[in-house]
PDB file of C-alpha atoms in Angstrom:
ATOM      1  CA  MET Z 791      71.107  92.396 105.282  1.00  0.00           C
ATOM      2  CA  PRO Z 792      72.734  94.470 107.942  1.00  0.00           C
ATOM      3  CA  HIS Z 793      74.496  97.886 107.218  1.00  0.00           C
ATOM      4  CA  ILE Z 794      77.169  99.690 109.249  1.00  0.00           C
ATOM      5  CA  ASP Z 795      78.222 103.379 108.728  1.00  0.00           C
ATOM      6  CA  TYR Z 796      81.664 103.793 109.634  1.00  0.00           C
ATOM      7  CA  TYR Z 797      82.997 106.905 110.464  1.00  0.00           C
ATOM      8  CA  PHE Z 798      87.045 106.892 110.502  1.00  0.00           C
ATOM      9  CA  ALA Z 799      90.343 109.217 110.153  1.00  0.00           C
ATOM     10  CA  THR Z 800      92.989 107.900 108.218  1.00  0.00           C
ATOM     11  CA  ILE Z 801      95.646 109.210 110.658  1.00  0.00           C
ATOM     12  CA  SER Z 802      93.846 107.537 113.657  1.00  0.00           C
ATOM     13  CA  PRO Z 803      96.332 104.897 115.057  1.00  0.00           C
ATOM     14  CA  PHE Z 804      92.952 103.043 116.561  1.00  0.00           C
ATOM     15  CA  THR Z 805      91.401 103.150 112.931  1.00  0.00           C
ATOM     16  CA  TYR Z 806      94.490 101.410 111.347  1.00  0.00           C
ATOM     17  CA  LEU Z 807      94.180  98.965 114.544  1.00  0.00           C
ATOM     18  CA  ALA Z 808      90.644  98.111 113.364  1.00  0.00           C
ATOM     19  CA  GLY Z 809      92.441  96.885 110.481  1.00  0.00           C
ATOM     20  CA  PRO Z 810      91.364  93.246 108.468  1.00  0.00           C
ATOM     21  CA  GLU Z 811      89.396  92.324 111.449  1.00  0.00           C
ATOM     22  CA  LEU Z 812      86.445  94.911 110.559  1.00  0.00           C
ATOM     23  CA  GLU Z 813      86.457  93.563 106.954  1.00  0.00           C
ATOM     24  CA  GLN Z 814      86.312  90.263 107.999  1.00  0.00           C
ATOM     25  CA  ILE Z 815      83.276  90.939 110.764  1.00  0.00           C
ATOM     26  CA  ILE Z 816      81.443  92.418 107.580  1.00  0.00           C
ATOM     27  CA  GLN Z 817      82.052  89.613 105.468  1.00  0.00           C
ATOM     28  CA  LYS Z 818      81.150  87.235 108.279  1.00  0.00           C
ATOM     29  CA  HIS Z 819      77.269  88.461 108.425  1.00  0.00           C
ATOM     30  CA  GLY Z 820      76.943  89.431 104.956  1.00  0.00           C
ATOM     31  CA  ALA Z 821      76.847  93.189 106.022  1.00  0.00           C
ATOM     32  CA  THR Z 822      77.361  96.437 103.867  1.00  0.00           C
ATOM     33  CA  ILE Z 823      79.121  99.388 104.780  1.00  0.00           C
ATOM     34  CA  THR Z 824      79.760 102.989 104.190  1.00  0.00           C
ATOM     35  CA  TYR Z 825      83.034 104.578 104.592  1.00  0.00           C
ATOM     36  CA  LYS Z 826      82.670 107.805 106.064  1.00  0.00           C
ATOM     37  CA  PRO Z 827      86.323 109.443 106.712  1.00  0.00           C
ATOM     38  CA  LEU Z 828      85.999 112.679 108.753  1.00  0.00           C
ATOM     39  CA  ASP Z 829      88.476 115.256 109.911  1.00  0.00           C
ATOM     40  CA  ILE Z 830      88.938 114.103 113.742  1.00  0.00           C
ATOM     41  CA  MET Z 831      90.345 117.227 114.989  1.00  0.00           C
ATOM     42  CA  GLY Z 832      87.167 118.887 113.778  1.00  0.00           C
ATOM     43  CA  LEU Z 833      85.218 116.296 115.312  1.00  0.00           C
ATOM     44  CA  PHE Z 834      87.098 116.623 118.593  1.00  0.00           C
ATOM     45  CA  GLY Z 835      86.552 120.427 118.713  1.00  0.00           C
ATOM     46  CA  ARG Z 836      82.777 119.951 117.958  1.00  0.00           C
ATOM     47  CA  THR Z 837      82.179 117.016 120.570  1.00  0.00           C
ATOM     48  CA  GLY Z 838      84.508 118.082 123.582  1.00  0.00           C
ATOM     49  CA  GLY Z 839      87.218 115.887 122.656  1.00  0.00           C
ATOM     50  CA  ILE Z 840      91.004 117.129 122.849  1.00  0.00           C
ATOM     51  CA  PRO Z 841      93.716 116.687 120.477  1.00  0.00           C
ATOM     52  CA  PRO Z 842      96.230 114.056 121.406  1.00  0.00           C
ATOM     53  CA  LYS Z 843      99.272 116.641 121.801  1.00  0.00           C
ATOM     54  CA  ASP Z 844      96.695 118.838 124.305  1.00  0.00           C
ATOM     55  CA  ARG Z 845      95.917 115.880 126.564  1.00  0.00           C
ATOM     56  CA  HIS Z 846      97.342 115.740 130.191  1.00  0.00           C
ATOM     57  CA  PRO Z 847     100.678 113.745 130.314  1.00  0.00           C
ATOM     58  CA  ASN Z 848      98.904 110.915 132.170  1.00  0.00           C
ATOM     59  CA  ARG Z 849      96.582 110.283 129.056  1.00  0.00           C
ATOM     60  CA  GLN Z 850      99.221 110.551 126.646  1.00  0.00           C
ATOM     61  CA  GLU Z 851     101.534 107.889 128.428  1.00  0.00           C
ATOM     62  CA  TYR Z 852      98.354 105.647 128.641  1.00  0.00           C
ATOM     63  CA  ARG Z 853      97.465 106.253 124.875  1.00  0.00           C
ATOM     64  CA  LEU Z 854     101.188 105.065 123.786  1.00  0.00           C
ATOM     65  CA  GLN Z 855     100.884 102.223 126.206  1.00  0.00           C
ATOM     66  CA  ASP Z 856      97.466 101.061 124.836  1.00  0.00           C
ATOM     67  CA  MET Z 857      98.380 101.519 121.173  1.00  0.00           C
ATOM     68  CA  ARG Z 858     101.477  99.136 121.685  1.00  0.00           C
ATOM     69  CA  ARG Z 859      99.105  96.503 123.389  1.00  0.00           C
ATOM     70  CA  ARG Z 860      96.410  96.882 120.844  1.00  0.00           C
ATOM     71  CA  ALA Z 861      98.742  96.450 118.107  1.00  0.00           C
ATOM     72  CA  ILE Z 862     100.323  93.149 119.688  1.00  0.00           C
ATOM     73  CA  VAL Z 863      96.535  91.815 120.051  1.00  0.00           C
ATOM     74  CA  ALA Z 864      95.820  92.700 116.066  1.00  0.00           C
ATOM     75  CA  GLY Z 865      99.137  91.180 115.196  1.00  0.00           C
ATOM     76  CA  LEU Z 866      99.795  94.535 113.238  1.00  0.00           C
ATOM     77  CA  PRO Z 867     103.203  96.236 113.146  1.00  0.00           C
ATOM     78  CA  LEU Z 868     102.635  99.610 114.592  1.00  0.00           C
ATOM     79  CA  ASN Z 869     105.036 102.637 115.316  1.00  0.00           C
ATOM     80  CA  LEU Z 870     104.108 104.686 118.203  1.00  0.00           C
ATOM     81  CA  LYS Z 871     105.593 107.914 116.931  1.00  0.00           C
ATOM     82  CA  PRO Z 872     105.668 107.629 113.129  1.00  0.00           C
ATOM     83  CA  ALA Z 873     107.641 110.304 111.208  1.00  0.00           C
ATOM     84  CA  PHE Z 874     104.487 111.873 109.180  1.00  0.00           C
ATOM     85  CA  TRP Z 875     102.020 112.344 112.403  1.00  0.00           C
ATOM     86  CA  PRO Z 876     100.319 114.163 112.377  1.00  0.00           C
ATOM     87  CA  THR Z 877      99.335 115.065 108.764  1.00  0.00           C
ATOM     88  CA  ASN Z 878      96.994 116.516 106.785  1.00  0.00           C
ATOM     89  CA  PRO Z 879      94.184 113.513 106.349  1.00  0.00           C
ATOM     90  CA  ALA Z 880      91.868 115.254 103.628  1.00  0.00           C
ATOM     91  CA  PRO Z 881      93.960 114.195 100.430  1.00  0.00           C
ATOM     92  CA  SER Z 882      93.679 110.274 101.404  1.00  0.00           C
ATOM     93  CA  SER Z 883      89.974 111.025 102.883  1.00  0.00           C
ATOM     94  CA  TYR Z 884      89.015 112.527  99.082  1.00  0.00           C
ATOM     95  CA  ALA Z 885      91.039 109.733  97.687  1.00  0.00           C
ATOM     96  CA  ILE Z 886      88.703 107.272  99.844  1.00  0.00           C
ATOM     97  CA  ILE Z 887      85.670 108.992  98.917  1.00  0.00           C
ATOM     98  CA  ALA Z 888      86.378 108.979  95.169  1.00  0.00           C
ATOM     99  CA  ALA Z 889      87.455 105.089  95.532  1.00  0.00           C
ATOM    100  CA  GLN Z 890      84.017 104.477  97.148  1.00  0.00           C
ATOM    101  CA  ALA Z 891      82.452 106.060  94.518  1.00  0.00           C
ATOM    102  CA  ALA Z 892      84.131 104.192  91.649  1.00  0.00           C
ATOM    103  CA  GLY Z 893      83.456 100.800  93.531  1.00  0.00           C
ATOM    104  CA  GLY Z 894      85.687  98.376  94.451  1.00  0.00           C
ATOM    105  CA  ASP Z 895      87.635  96.872  97.878  1.00  0.00           C
ATOM    106  CA  VAL Z 896      87.768 100.355  99.848  1.00  0.00           C
ATOM    107  CA  GLY Z 897      88.461  98.436 103.060  1.00  0.00           C
ATOM    108  CA  LYS Z 898      91.774  97.247 101.409  1.00  0.00           C
ATOM    109  CA  LEU Z 899      92.652 100.969 100.537  1.00  0.00           C
ATOM    110  CA  VAL Z 900      91.667 102.385 104.279  1.00  0.00           C
ATOM    111  CA  ASN Z 901      93.852  99.472 105.471  1.00  0.00           C
ATOM    112  CA  ALA Z 902      96.936 100.511 103.146  1.00  0.00           C
ATOM    113  CA  LEU Z 903      96.500 104.282 103.751  1.00  0.00           C
ATOM    114  CA  THR Z 904      96.712 103.632 107.726  1.00  0.00           C
ATOM    115  CA  ARG Z 905      99.291 101.179 107.503  1.00  0.00           C
ATOM    116  CA  SER Z 906     101.394 103.855 105.243  1.00  0.00           C
ATOM    117  CA  CYS Z 907     101.116 105.799 108.215  1.00  0.00           C
ATOM    118  CA  TRP Z 908     101.603 103.762 111.231  1.00  0.00           C
ATOM    119  CA  ALA Z 909     103.964 101.210 109.865  1.00  0.00           C
ATOM    120  CA  ASP Z 910     105.936 102.188 106.953  1.00  0.00           C
ATOM    121  CA  GLU Z 911     106.586 105.529 107.843  1.00  0.00           C
ATOM    122  CA  LYS Z 912     105.254 107.518 104.722  1.00  0.00           C
ATOM    123  CA  ASN Z 913     103.325 110.625 104.483  1.00  0.00           C
ATOM    124  CA  ILE Z 914      99.687 109.818 103.868  1.00  0.00           C
ATOM    125  CA  ALA Z 915      99.181 113.443 102.473  1.00  0.00           C
ATOM    126  CA  GLU Z 916     101.432 112.999  99.401  1.00  0.00           C
ATOM    127  CA  ASP Z 917     100.235 112.440  96.274  1.00  0.00           C
ATOM    128  CA  ASP Z 918     102.777 109.659  95.185  1.00  0.00           C
ATOM    129  CA  VAL Z 919     101.872 107.445  98.586  1.00  0.00           C
ATOM    130  CA  ILE Z 920      97.788 108.118  98.094  1.00  0.00           C
ATOM    131  CA  ARG Z 921      98.623 106.672  94.356  1.00  0.00           C
ATOM    132  CA  ALA Z 922     100.496 103.662  95.345  1.00  0.00           C
ATOM    133  CA  CYS Z 923      98.018 102.701  98.114  1.00  0.00           C
ATOM    134  CA  LEU Z 924      95.145 103.214  95.458  1.00  0.00           C
ATOM    135  CA  GLU Z 925      97.000 101.174  93.079  1.00  0.00           C
ATOM    136  CA  GLU Z 926      97.562  98.410  95.683  1.00  0.00           C
ATOM    137  CA  ALA Z 927      93.780  98.370  96.518  1.00  0.00           C
ATOM    138  CA  GLY Z 928      92.831  97.170  92.983  1.00  0.00           C
ATOM    139  CA  PHE Z 929      91.785 101.297  92.079  1.00  0.00           C
ATOM    140  CA  ASP Z 930      93.053 103.534  89.317  1.00  0.00           C
ATOM    141  CA  PRO Z 931      95.796 105.517  90.516  1.00  0.00           C
ATOM    142  CA  ALA Z 932      94.175 108.527  88.618  1.00  0.00           C
ATOM    143  CA  LEU Z 933      91.531 108.829  91.463  1.00  0.00           C
ATOM    144  CA  ALA Z 934      93.938 110.625  93.661  1.00  0.00           C
ATOM    145  CA  ASP Z 935      93.224 113.510  91.479  1.00  0.00           C
ATOM    146  CA  SER Z 936      89.357 113.259  90.478  1.00  0.00           C
ATOM    147  CA  GLY Z 937      86.305 114.488  92.361  1.00  0.00           C
ATOM    148  CA  LEU Z 938      88.158 116.580  94.251  1.00  0.00           C
ATOM    149  CA  LEU Z 939      85.584 119.141  95.171  1.00  0.00           C
ATOM    150  CA  ALA Z 940      82.794 116.308  95.533  1.00  0.00           C
ATOM    151  CA  GLY Z 941      85.542 114.953  97.821  1.00  0.00           C
ATOM    152  CA  ALA Z 942      85.774 118.052  99.904  1.00  0.00           C
ATOM    153  CA  GLU Z 943      81.992 118.145 100.109  1.00  0.00           C
ATOM    154  CA  THR Z 944      81.545 114.839 101.468  1.00  0.00           C
ATOM    155  CA  TYR Z 945      84.451 115.188 103.887  1.00  0.00           C
ATOM    156  CA  GLY Z 946      82.794 118.249 105.279  1.00  0.00           C
ATOM    157  CA  ALA Z 947      79.195 116.467 105.273  1.00  0.00           C
ATOM    158  CA  ASN Z 948      80.436 113.226 106.753  1.00  0.00           C
ATOM    159  CA  LEU Z 949      81.844 115.579 109.797  1.00  0.00           C
ATOM    160  CA  GLU Z 950      78.479 117.518 110.265  1.00  0.00           C
ATOM    161  CA  GLU Z 951      76.449 113.915 109.746  1.00  0.00           C
ATOM    162  CA  ALA Z 952      78.453 112.532 112.484  1.00  0.00           C
ATOM    163  CA  VAL Z 953      78.008 115.180 115.336  1.00  0.00           C
ATOM    164  CA  VAL Z 954      74.188 114.728 114.475  1.00  0.00           C
ATOM    165  CA  LYS Z 955      74.382 110.968 114.595  1.00  0.00           C
ATOM    166  CA  GLY Z 956      76.607 111.112 118.314  1.00  0.00           C
ATOM    167  CA  VAL Z 957      79.917 110.545 116.827  1.00  0.00           C
ATOM    168  CA  PHE Z 958      83.094 111.614 118.842  1.00  0.00           C
ATOM    169  CA  GLY Z 959      85.483 109.754 117.819  1.00  0.00           C
ATOM    170  CA  ALA Z 960      87.356 107.070 115.501  1.00  0.00           C
ATOM    171  CA  PRO Z 961      86.600 104.383 114.549  1.00  0.00           C
ATOM    172  CA  PHE Z 962      83.307 104.819 115.318  1.00  0.00           C
ATOM    173  CA  PHE Z 963      80.727 102.274 113.930  1.00  0.00           C
ATOM    174  CA  ILE Z 964      76.954 102.611 113.652  1.00  0.00           C
ATOM    175  CA  SER Z 965      74.617  99.772 113.003  1.00  0.00           C
ATOM    176  CA  ASP Z 966      71.558 100.422 111.179  1.00  0.00           C
ATOM    177  CA  LYS Z 967      69.534  99.873 114.247  1.00  0.00           C
ATOM    178  CA  ASP Z 968      71.501 102.705 115.633  1.00  0.00           C
ATOM    179  CA  GLU Z 969      73.501 100.595 117.763  1.00  0.00           C
ATOM    180  CA  ARG Z 970      76.906 102.601 118.071  1.00  0.00           C
ATOM    181  CA  PHE Z 971      80.668 101.318 119.162  1.00  0.00           C
ATOM    182  CA  TRP Z 972      83.332 103.370 119.489  1.00  0.00           C
ATOM    183  CA  GLY Z 973      86.898 102.136 119.107  1.00  0.00           C
ATOM    184  CA  GLN Z 974      88.664  99.101 117.467  1.00  0.00           C
ATOM    185  CA  ASP Z 975      88.452  97.496 120.795  1.00  0.00           C
ATOM    186  CA  ARG Z 976      84.521  97.187 120.535  1.00  0.00           C
ATOM    187  CA  LEU Z 977      84.835  95.211 117.550  1.00  0.00           C
ATOM    188  CA  SER Z 978      83.771  92.101 119.175  1.00  0.00           C
ATOM    189  CA  ASP Z 979      80.955  93.917 120.722  1.00  0.00           C
ATOM    190  CA  LEU Z 980      80.056  94.816 116.831  1.00  0.00           C
ATOM    191  CA  ASP Z 981      80.431  91.254 115.648  1.00  0.00           C
ATOM    192  CA  ARG Z 982      78.138  90.040 118.685  1.00  0.00           C
ATOM    193  CA  HIS Z 983      75.321  92.849 117.887  1.00  0.00           C
ATOM    194  CA  LEU Z 984      75.558  91.636 113.999  1.00  0.00           C
ATOM    195  CA  SER Z 985      74.766  88.020 115.164  1.00  0.00           C
ATOM    196  CA  GLY Z 986      71.934  89.582 117.132  1.00  0.00           C
ATOM    197  CA  GLU Z 987      72.953  88.864 120.615  1.00  0.00           C
ATOM    198  CA  PHE Z 988      72.453  92.809 121.480  1.00  0.00           C
TER     199      PHE Z 988
END
């Protein structure tokens, strides 16, 4: 059974745009997946990346055009400049870590949280938003308040592990054969890899 380690940031528009397609690929191949939310700004600082606000205007303009096109391809609504972005990704990440430990449809939770940021104009750093997403995905909303210390430790460990394993952006997928795929626009390559094509 193939396995994917999935490194992502809850405030990343491209994590949002990976959306249900990732889950469909995982199900198609009977793969398992470990969700590893991380501090994307910390990752940029460690691997030579630059936060969007600090990029050259040419890169910022292209990013917005590409996001618009990728949303159309994915069939997902997208606000290019959401009201609550950037926001603190840690609380939503801790909730994902707690939900994964509890067991359930973590992909649905990730999709709910990222949609809340990028389509629904909600602040995913706020407790009531996180609780609503947990409930929507079939989890106990109280998970928002549980295991915060363990969540913080795992969140930090995910960043360290990501740097060691060659991750430099989000979303980032690593197979159990150490094949690496960066970006939601590489999901078709991940699909082909899991099919044995490369």
